[in-house]
CSV table of C-alpha atoms and ligand atoms in Angstrom, one decimal:
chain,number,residue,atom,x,y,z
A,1,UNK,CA,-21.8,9.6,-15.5
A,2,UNK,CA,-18.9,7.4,-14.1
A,3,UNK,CA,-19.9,6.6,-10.4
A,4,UNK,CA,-17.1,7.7,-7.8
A,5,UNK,CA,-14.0,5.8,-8.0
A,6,UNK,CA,-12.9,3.5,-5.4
A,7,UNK,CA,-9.4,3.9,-3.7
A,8,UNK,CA,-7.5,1.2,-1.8
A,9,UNK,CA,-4.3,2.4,0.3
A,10,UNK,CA,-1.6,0.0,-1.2
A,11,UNK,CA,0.6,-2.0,1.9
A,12,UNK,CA,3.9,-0.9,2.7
A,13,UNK,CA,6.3,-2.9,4.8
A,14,UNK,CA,7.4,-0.7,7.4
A,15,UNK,CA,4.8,2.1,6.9
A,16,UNK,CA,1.7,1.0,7.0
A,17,UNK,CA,0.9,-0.9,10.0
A,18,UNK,CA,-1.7,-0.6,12.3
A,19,UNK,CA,-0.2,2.4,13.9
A,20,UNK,CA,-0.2,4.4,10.8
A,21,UNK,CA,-3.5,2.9,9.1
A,22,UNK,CA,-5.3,4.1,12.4
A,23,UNK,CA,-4.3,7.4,12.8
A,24,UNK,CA,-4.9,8.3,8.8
A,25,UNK,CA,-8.4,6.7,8.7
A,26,UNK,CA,-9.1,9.3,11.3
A,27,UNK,CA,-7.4,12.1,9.7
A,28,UNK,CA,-8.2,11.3,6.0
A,29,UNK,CA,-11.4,9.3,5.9
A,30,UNK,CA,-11.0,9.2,2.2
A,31,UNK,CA,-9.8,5.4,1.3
A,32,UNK,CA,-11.9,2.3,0.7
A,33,UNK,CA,-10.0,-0.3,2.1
A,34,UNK,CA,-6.6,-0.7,3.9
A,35,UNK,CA,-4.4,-3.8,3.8
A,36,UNK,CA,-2.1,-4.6,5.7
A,37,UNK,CA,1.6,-4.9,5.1
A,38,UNK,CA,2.1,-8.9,4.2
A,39,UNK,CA,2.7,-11.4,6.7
A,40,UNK,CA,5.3,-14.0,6.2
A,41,UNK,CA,6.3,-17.3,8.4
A,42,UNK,CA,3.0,-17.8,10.2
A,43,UNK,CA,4.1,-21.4,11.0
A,44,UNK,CA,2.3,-21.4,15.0
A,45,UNK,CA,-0.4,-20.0,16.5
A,46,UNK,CA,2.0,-18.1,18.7
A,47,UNK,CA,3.4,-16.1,15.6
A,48,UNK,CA,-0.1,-14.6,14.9
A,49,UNK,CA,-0.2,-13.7,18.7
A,50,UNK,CA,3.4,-11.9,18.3
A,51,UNK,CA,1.6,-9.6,15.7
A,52,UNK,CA,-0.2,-8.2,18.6
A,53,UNK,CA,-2.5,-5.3,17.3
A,54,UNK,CA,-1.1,-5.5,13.5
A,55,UNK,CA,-4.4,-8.6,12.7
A,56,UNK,CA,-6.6,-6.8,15.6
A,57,UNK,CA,-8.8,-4.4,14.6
A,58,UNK,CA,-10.8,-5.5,11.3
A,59,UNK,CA,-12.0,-1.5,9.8
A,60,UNK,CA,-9.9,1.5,11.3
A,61,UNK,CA,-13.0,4.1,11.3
A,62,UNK,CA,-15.3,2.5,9.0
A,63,UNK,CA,-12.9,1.4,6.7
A,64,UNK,CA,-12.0,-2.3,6.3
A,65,UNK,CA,-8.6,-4.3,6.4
A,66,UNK,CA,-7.6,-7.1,4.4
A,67,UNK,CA,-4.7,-8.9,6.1
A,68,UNK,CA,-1.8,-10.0,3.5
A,69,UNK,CA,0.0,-13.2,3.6
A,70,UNK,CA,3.4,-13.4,1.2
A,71,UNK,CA,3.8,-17.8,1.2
A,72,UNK,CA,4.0,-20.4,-1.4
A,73,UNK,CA,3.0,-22.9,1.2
A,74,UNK,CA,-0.7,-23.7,0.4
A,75,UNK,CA,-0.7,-25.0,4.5
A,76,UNK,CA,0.4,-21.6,6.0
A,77,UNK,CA,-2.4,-19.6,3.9
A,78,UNK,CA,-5.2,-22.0,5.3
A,79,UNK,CA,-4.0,-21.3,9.1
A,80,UNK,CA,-3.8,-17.7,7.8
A,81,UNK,CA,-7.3,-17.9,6.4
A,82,UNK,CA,-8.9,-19.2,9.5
A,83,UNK,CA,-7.1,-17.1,11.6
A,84,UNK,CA,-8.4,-14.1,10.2
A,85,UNK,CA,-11.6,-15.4,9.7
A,86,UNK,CA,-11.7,-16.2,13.3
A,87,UNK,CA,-10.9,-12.8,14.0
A,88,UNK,CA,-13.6,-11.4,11.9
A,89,UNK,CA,-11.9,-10.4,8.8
A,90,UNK,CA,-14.2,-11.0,5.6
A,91,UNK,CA,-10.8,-11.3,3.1
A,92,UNK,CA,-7.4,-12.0,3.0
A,93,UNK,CA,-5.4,-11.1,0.0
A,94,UNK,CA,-2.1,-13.3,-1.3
A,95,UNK,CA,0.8,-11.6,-2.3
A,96,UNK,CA,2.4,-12.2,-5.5
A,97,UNK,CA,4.0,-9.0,-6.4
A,98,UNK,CA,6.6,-8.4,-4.0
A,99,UNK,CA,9.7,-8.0,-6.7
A,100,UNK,CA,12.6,-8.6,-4.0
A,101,UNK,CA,15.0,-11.0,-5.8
A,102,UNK,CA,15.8,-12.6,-2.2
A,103,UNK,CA,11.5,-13.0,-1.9
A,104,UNK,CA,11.2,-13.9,-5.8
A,105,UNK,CA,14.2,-16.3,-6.3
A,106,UNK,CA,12.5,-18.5,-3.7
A,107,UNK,CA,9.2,-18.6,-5.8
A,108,UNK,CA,7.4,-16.1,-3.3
A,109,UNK,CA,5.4,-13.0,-4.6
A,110,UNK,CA,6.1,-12.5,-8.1
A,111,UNK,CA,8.8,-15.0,-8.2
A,112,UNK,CA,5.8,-17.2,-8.4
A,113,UNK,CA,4.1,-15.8,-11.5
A,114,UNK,CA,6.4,-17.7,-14.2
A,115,UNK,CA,4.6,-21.2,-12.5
A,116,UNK,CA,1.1,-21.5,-13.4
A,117,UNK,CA,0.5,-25.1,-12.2
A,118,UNK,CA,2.4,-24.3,-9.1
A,119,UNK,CA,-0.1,-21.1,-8.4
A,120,UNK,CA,-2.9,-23.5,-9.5
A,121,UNK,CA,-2.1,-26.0,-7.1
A,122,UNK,CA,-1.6,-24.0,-4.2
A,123,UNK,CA,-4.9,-22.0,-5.4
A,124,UNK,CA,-6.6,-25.4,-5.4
A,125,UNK,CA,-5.8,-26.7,-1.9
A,126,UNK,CA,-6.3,-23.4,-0.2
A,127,UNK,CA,-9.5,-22.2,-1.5
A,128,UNK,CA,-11.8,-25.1,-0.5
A,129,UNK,CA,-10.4,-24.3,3.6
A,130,UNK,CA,-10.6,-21.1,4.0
A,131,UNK,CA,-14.3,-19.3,5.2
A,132,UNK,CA,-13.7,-16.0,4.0
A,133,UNK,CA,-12.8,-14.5,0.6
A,134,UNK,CA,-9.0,-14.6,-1.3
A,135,UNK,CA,-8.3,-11.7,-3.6
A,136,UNK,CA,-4.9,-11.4,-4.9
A,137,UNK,CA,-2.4,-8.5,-5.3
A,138,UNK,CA,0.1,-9.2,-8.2
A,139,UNK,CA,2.6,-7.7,-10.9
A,140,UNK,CA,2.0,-8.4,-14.8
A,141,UNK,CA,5.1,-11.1,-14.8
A,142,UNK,CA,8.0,-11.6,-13.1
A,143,UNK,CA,10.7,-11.9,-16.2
A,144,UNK,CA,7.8,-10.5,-18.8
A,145,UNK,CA,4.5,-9.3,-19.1
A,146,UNK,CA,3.4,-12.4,-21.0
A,147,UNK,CA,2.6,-14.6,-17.6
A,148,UNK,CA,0.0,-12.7,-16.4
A,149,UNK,CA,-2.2,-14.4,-19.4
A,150,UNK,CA,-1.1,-17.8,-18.2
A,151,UNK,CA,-2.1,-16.8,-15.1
A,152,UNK,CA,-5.8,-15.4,-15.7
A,153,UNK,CA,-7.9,-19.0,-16.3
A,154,UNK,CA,-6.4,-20.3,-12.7
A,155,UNK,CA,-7.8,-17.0,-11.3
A,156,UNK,CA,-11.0,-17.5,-12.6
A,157,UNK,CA,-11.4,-20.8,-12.2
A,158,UNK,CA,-11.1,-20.7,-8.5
A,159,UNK,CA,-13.0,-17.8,-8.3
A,160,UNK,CA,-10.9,-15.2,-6.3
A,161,UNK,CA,-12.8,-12.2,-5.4
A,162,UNK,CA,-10.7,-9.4,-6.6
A,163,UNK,CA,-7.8,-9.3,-8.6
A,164,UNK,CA,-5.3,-5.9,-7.9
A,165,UNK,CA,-2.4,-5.8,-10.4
A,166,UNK,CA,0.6,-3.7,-10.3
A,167,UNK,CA,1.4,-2.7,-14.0
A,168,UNK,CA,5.0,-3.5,-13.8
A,169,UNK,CA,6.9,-6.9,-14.1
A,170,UNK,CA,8.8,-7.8,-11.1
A,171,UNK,CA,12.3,-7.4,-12.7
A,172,UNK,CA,11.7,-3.4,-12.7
A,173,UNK,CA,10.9,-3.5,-8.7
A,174,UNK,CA,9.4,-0.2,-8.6
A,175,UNK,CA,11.1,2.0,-11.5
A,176,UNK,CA,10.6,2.1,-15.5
A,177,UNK,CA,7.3,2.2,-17.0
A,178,UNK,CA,4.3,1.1,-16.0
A,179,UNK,CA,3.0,-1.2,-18.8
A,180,UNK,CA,-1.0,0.2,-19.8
A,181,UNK,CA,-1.0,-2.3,-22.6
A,182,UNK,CA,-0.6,-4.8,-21.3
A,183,UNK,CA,-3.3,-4.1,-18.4
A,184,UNK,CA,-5.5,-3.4,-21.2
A,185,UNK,CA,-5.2,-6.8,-22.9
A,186,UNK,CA,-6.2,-8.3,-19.1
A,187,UNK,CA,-9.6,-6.3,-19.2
A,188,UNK,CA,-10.2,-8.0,-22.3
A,189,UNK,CA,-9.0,-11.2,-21.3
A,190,UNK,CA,-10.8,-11.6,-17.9
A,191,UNK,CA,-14.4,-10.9,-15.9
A,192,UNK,CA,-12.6,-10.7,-12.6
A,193,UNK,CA,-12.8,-7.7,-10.9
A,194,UNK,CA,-9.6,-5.9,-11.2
A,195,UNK,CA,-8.3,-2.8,-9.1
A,196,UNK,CA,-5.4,-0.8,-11.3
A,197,UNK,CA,-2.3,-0.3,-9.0
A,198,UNK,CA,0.6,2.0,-10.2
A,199,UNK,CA,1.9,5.2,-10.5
A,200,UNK,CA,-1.2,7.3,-9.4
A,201,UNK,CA,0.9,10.4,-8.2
A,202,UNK,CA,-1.6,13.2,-8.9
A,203,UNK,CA,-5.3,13.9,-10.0
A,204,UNK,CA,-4.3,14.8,-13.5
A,205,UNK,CA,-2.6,10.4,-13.6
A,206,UNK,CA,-5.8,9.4,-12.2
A,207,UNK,CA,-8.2,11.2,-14.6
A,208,UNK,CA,-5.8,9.8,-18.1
A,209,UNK,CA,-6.2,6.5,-16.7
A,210,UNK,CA,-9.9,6.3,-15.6
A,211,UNK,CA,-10.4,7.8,-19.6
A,212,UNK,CA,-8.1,5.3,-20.8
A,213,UNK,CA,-9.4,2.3,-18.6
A,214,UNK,CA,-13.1,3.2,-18.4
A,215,UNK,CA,-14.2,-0.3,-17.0
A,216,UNK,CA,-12.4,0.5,-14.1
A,217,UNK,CA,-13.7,1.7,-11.2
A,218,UNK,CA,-11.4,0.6,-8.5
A,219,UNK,CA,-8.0,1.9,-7.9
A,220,UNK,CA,-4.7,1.0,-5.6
A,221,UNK,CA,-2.6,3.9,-4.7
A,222,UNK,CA,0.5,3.4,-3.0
A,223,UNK,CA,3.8,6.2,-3.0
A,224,UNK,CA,0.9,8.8,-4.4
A,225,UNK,CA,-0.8,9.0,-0.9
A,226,UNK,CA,2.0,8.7,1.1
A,227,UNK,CA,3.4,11.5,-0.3
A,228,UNK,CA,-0.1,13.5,-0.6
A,229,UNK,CA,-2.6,12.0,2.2
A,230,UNK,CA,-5.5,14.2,0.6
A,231,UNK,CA,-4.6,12.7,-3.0
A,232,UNK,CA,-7.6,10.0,-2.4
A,233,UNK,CA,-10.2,12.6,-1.3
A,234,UNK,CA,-9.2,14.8,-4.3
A,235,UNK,CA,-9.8,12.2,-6.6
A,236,UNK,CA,-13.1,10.9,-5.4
A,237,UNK,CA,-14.1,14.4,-4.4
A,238,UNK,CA,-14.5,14.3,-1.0
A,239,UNK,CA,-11.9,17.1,0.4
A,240,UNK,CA,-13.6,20.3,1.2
A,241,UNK,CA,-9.9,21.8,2.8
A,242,UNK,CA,-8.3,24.3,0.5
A,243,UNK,CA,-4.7,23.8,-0.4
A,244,UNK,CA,-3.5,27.0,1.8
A,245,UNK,CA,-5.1,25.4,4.8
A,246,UNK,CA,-3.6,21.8,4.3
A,247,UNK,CA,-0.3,22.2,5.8
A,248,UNK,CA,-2.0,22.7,9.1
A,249,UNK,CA,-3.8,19.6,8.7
A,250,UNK,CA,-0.9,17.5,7.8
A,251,UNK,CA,1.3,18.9,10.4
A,252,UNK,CA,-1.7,17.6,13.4
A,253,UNK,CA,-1.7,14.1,11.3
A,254,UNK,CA,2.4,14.1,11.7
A,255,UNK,CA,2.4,15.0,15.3
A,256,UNK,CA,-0.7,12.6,15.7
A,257,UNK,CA,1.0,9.9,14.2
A,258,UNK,CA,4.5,10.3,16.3
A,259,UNK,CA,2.8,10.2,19.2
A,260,UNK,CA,0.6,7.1,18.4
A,261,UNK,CA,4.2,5.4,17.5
A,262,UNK,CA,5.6,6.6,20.9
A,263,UNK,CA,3.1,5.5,23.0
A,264,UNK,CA,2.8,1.8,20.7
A,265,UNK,CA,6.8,1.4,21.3
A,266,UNK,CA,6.7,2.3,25.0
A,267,UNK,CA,8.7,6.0,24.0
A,268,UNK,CA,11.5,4.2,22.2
A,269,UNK,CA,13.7,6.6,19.7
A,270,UNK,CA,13.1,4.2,17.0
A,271,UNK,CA,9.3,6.1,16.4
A,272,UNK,CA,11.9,8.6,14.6
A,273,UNK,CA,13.5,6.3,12.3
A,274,UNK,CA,9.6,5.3,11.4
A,275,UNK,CA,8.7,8.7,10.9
A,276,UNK,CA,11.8,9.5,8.8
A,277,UNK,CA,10.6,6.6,6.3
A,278,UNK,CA,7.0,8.1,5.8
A,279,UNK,CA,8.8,11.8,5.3
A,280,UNK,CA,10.9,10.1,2.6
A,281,UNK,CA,7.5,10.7,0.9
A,282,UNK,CA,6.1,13.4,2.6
A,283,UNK,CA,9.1,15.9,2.2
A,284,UNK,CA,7.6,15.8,-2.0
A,285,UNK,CA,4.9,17.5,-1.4
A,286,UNK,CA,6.8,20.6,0.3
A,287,UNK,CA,8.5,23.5,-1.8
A,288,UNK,CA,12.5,23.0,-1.5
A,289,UNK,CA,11.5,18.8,-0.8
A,290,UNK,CA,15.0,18.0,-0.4
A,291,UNK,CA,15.9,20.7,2.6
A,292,UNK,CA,12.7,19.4,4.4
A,293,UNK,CA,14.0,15.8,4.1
A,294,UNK,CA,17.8,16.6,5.3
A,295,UNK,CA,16.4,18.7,8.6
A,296,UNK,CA,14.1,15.9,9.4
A,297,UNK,CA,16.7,12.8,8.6
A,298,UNK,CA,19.6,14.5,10.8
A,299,UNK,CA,17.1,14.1,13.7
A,300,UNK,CA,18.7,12.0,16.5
A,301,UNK,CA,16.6,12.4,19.4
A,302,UNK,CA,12.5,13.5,20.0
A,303,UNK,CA,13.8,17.3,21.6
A,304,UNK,CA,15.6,17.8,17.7
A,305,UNK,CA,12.6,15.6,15.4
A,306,UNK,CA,10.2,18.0,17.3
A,307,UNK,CA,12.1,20.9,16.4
A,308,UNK,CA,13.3,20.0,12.8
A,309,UNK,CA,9.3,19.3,12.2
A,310,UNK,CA,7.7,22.7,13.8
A,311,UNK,CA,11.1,24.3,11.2
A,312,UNK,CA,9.0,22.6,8.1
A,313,UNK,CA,6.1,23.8,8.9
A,314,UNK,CA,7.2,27.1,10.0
A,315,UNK,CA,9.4,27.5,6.8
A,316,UNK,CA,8.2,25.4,3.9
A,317,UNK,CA,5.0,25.7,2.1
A,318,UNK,CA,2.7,22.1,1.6
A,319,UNK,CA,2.4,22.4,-1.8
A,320,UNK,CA,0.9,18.6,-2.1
A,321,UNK,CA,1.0,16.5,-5.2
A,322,UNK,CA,0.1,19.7,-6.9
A,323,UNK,CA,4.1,20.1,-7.0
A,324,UNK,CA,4.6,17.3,-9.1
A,325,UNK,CA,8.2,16.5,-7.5
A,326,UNK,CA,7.7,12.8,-7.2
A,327,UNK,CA,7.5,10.0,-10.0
A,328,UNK,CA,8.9,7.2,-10.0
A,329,UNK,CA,12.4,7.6,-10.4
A,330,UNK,CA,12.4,9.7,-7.1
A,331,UNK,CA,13.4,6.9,-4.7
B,401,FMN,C1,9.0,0.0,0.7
B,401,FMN,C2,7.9,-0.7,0.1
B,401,FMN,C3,7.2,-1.7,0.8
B,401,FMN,C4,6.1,-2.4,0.2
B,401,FMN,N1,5.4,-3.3,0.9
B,401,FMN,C5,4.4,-4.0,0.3
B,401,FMN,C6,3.7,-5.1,1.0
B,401,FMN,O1,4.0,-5.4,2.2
B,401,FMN,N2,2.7,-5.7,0.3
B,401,FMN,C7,2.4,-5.4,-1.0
B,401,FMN,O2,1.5,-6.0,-1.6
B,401,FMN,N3,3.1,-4.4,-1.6
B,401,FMN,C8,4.0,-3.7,-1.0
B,401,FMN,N4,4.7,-2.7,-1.7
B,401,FMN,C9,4.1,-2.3,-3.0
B,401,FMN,C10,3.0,-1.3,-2.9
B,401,FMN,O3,1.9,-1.8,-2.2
B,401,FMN,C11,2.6,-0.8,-4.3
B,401,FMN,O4,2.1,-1.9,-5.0
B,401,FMN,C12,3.7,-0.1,-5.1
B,401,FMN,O5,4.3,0.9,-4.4
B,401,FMN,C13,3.1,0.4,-6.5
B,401,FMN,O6,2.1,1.3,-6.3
B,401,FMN,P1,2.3,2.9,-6.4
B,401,FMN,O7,2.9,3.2,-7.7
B,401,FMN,O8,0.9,3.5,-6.2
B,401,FMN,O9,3.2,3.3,-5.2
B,401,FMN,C14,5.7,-2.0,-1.1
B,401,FMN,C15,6.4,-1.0,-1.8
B,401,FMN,C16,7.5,-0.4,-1.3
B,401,FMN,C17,8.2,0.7,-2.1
């Protein structure tokens, strides 16, 4: 019998930070590891201390944070590395998936995929100066999915501890296929330890790809739980809430969470406009997801997001990634 899988909650720019990771560990203790959204520019000492709380707290609950750095600058990983290390982190992870053509077109994320000897030597000047572990979160290409095999020896060679891809090519951003082929020619092709990242929106996507990938036993999931927090916990098994009382426990994480961001931004009205990007993805998992998501967006101050939220769950049912509203053409 296959043991139980492992889930990682993918990084999100903008979502989740520490504020978010925090309160959801304690809500949904259902995810292996958290990373954080990446870091980019850390050039002083001072720009680490900027971050505040964001590189503070090393597990949230029990569960452990790797902090991301996005750079092509071999330097500015090492003072990462150390940083972290420094702060008792056991891993950072280096970014080379973020698909933005403003990121990639300066060879950063996946814009540096099509340059081998370029990752190599970076790779190869970092490695040797950092204390703690390097895994690496990355896409199958940038222009096709042919790099990743140029890409695969360097990994090993330098021995990074954990290799995360995104089955996508960093052309497609987030929409169009997800390429399983070609992810199955990289199990072939490597020992590292590789963590599947793509596309996981319900249990059903989960259990075709653990059958079709049966080596794998670690998994990334990224839009999925946003959308459905109790997607991990279904997977591995480890929710004992039925559906009908769900909406109750997703409307105290919601309120839990505005809060948190009120009282972390000193009450400023911008904790809205945070919220209103997590129920981009949350609004899925209601019946009628698109009324949810116009009630909550028209929300200008906390007197009408309070009362547009207690509406949804008045109103709507949570119907959870049992509704099977959101793929990847959604948003
Ligand atoms: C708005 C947005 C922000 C993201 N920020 C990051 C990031 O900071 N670091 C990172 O490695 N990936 C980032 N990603 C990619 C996700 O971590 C994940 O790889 C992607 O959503 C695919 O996984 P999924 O299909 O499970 O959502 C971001 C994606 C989106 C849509």
């Amino acid at each position: 019998m296959k043991s139980t899988p492992i889930i990682y909650l993918a990084p999100f720019q903008g979502i989740t930070g520490y504020v978010y990771r925090e309160v959801f560990a304690n809500h949904f203790p259902t995810v292996n590891k958290f990373f954080t959204p990446f870091f980019t520019n850390v050039y002083k000492h001072k720009s680490f201390e900027k971050k505040g709380k964001e590189i503070e707290k090393t597990h949230h609950s029990s569960c452990p944070v790797t902090p991301q750095i996005l750079s092509n600058d071999a330097e500015e990983i090492i003072r990462f590395g150390n940083f972290c290390a420094g702060r008792g982190f056991d891993e950072i992870n280096w970014n080379l998936g973020c698909p933005f053509p403003r990121v990639a077109s300066k060879k950063r994320g996946s814009g540096l995929l099509p340059y081998p000897d370029l990752v190599d030597t970076i790779l190869s000047l970092a490695i040797p100066k950092i204390p703690i572990k390097l895994s690496i979160k990355c896409r199958l290409g940038y222009h096709s999915p042919a790099e990743i095999f140029n890409l695969l020896d360097t990994f090993e060679a330098h021995q990074i501890s954990e290799l995360i891809i995104h089955t996508r090519i960093g052309k497609q951003v987030y929409k169009g296929e997800v390429d399983h082929s070609s992810f199955e020619r990289v199990i072939e092709r490597t020992k590292l330890p590789l963590v599947y990242n793509g596309d996981i929106f319900s249990v059903e996507d989960y259990l075709i790809l653990s059958e079709k990938f049966s080596s794998i036993n670690k998994w990334m999931i990224g839009r999925g739980l946003l959308v459905d927090p109790f997607l991990a916990g279904d997977i591995r098994n480890k929710n004992t809430s039925q559906i009908e009382s769900r909406g109750q426990i997703i409307r105290r994480f919601v309120e839990d969470l505005y809060y948190a961001y009120r009282k972390s931004s000193n009450d400023r009205l911008h904790s809205i406009n945070i919220m209103k990007e997590l129920w981009e993805y949350l609004s899925f998992s209601f019946n009628f997801s698109g009324r949810v998501f116009s009630l909550i967006k028209k929300t200008k101050s906390f007197d009408d997001y309070e009362d547009a939220v207690a509406r949804v769950f008045d109103e709507y049912e949570w119907l959870g990634s049992q509704s099977k509203q959101f793929n990847s053409s959604s948003m």
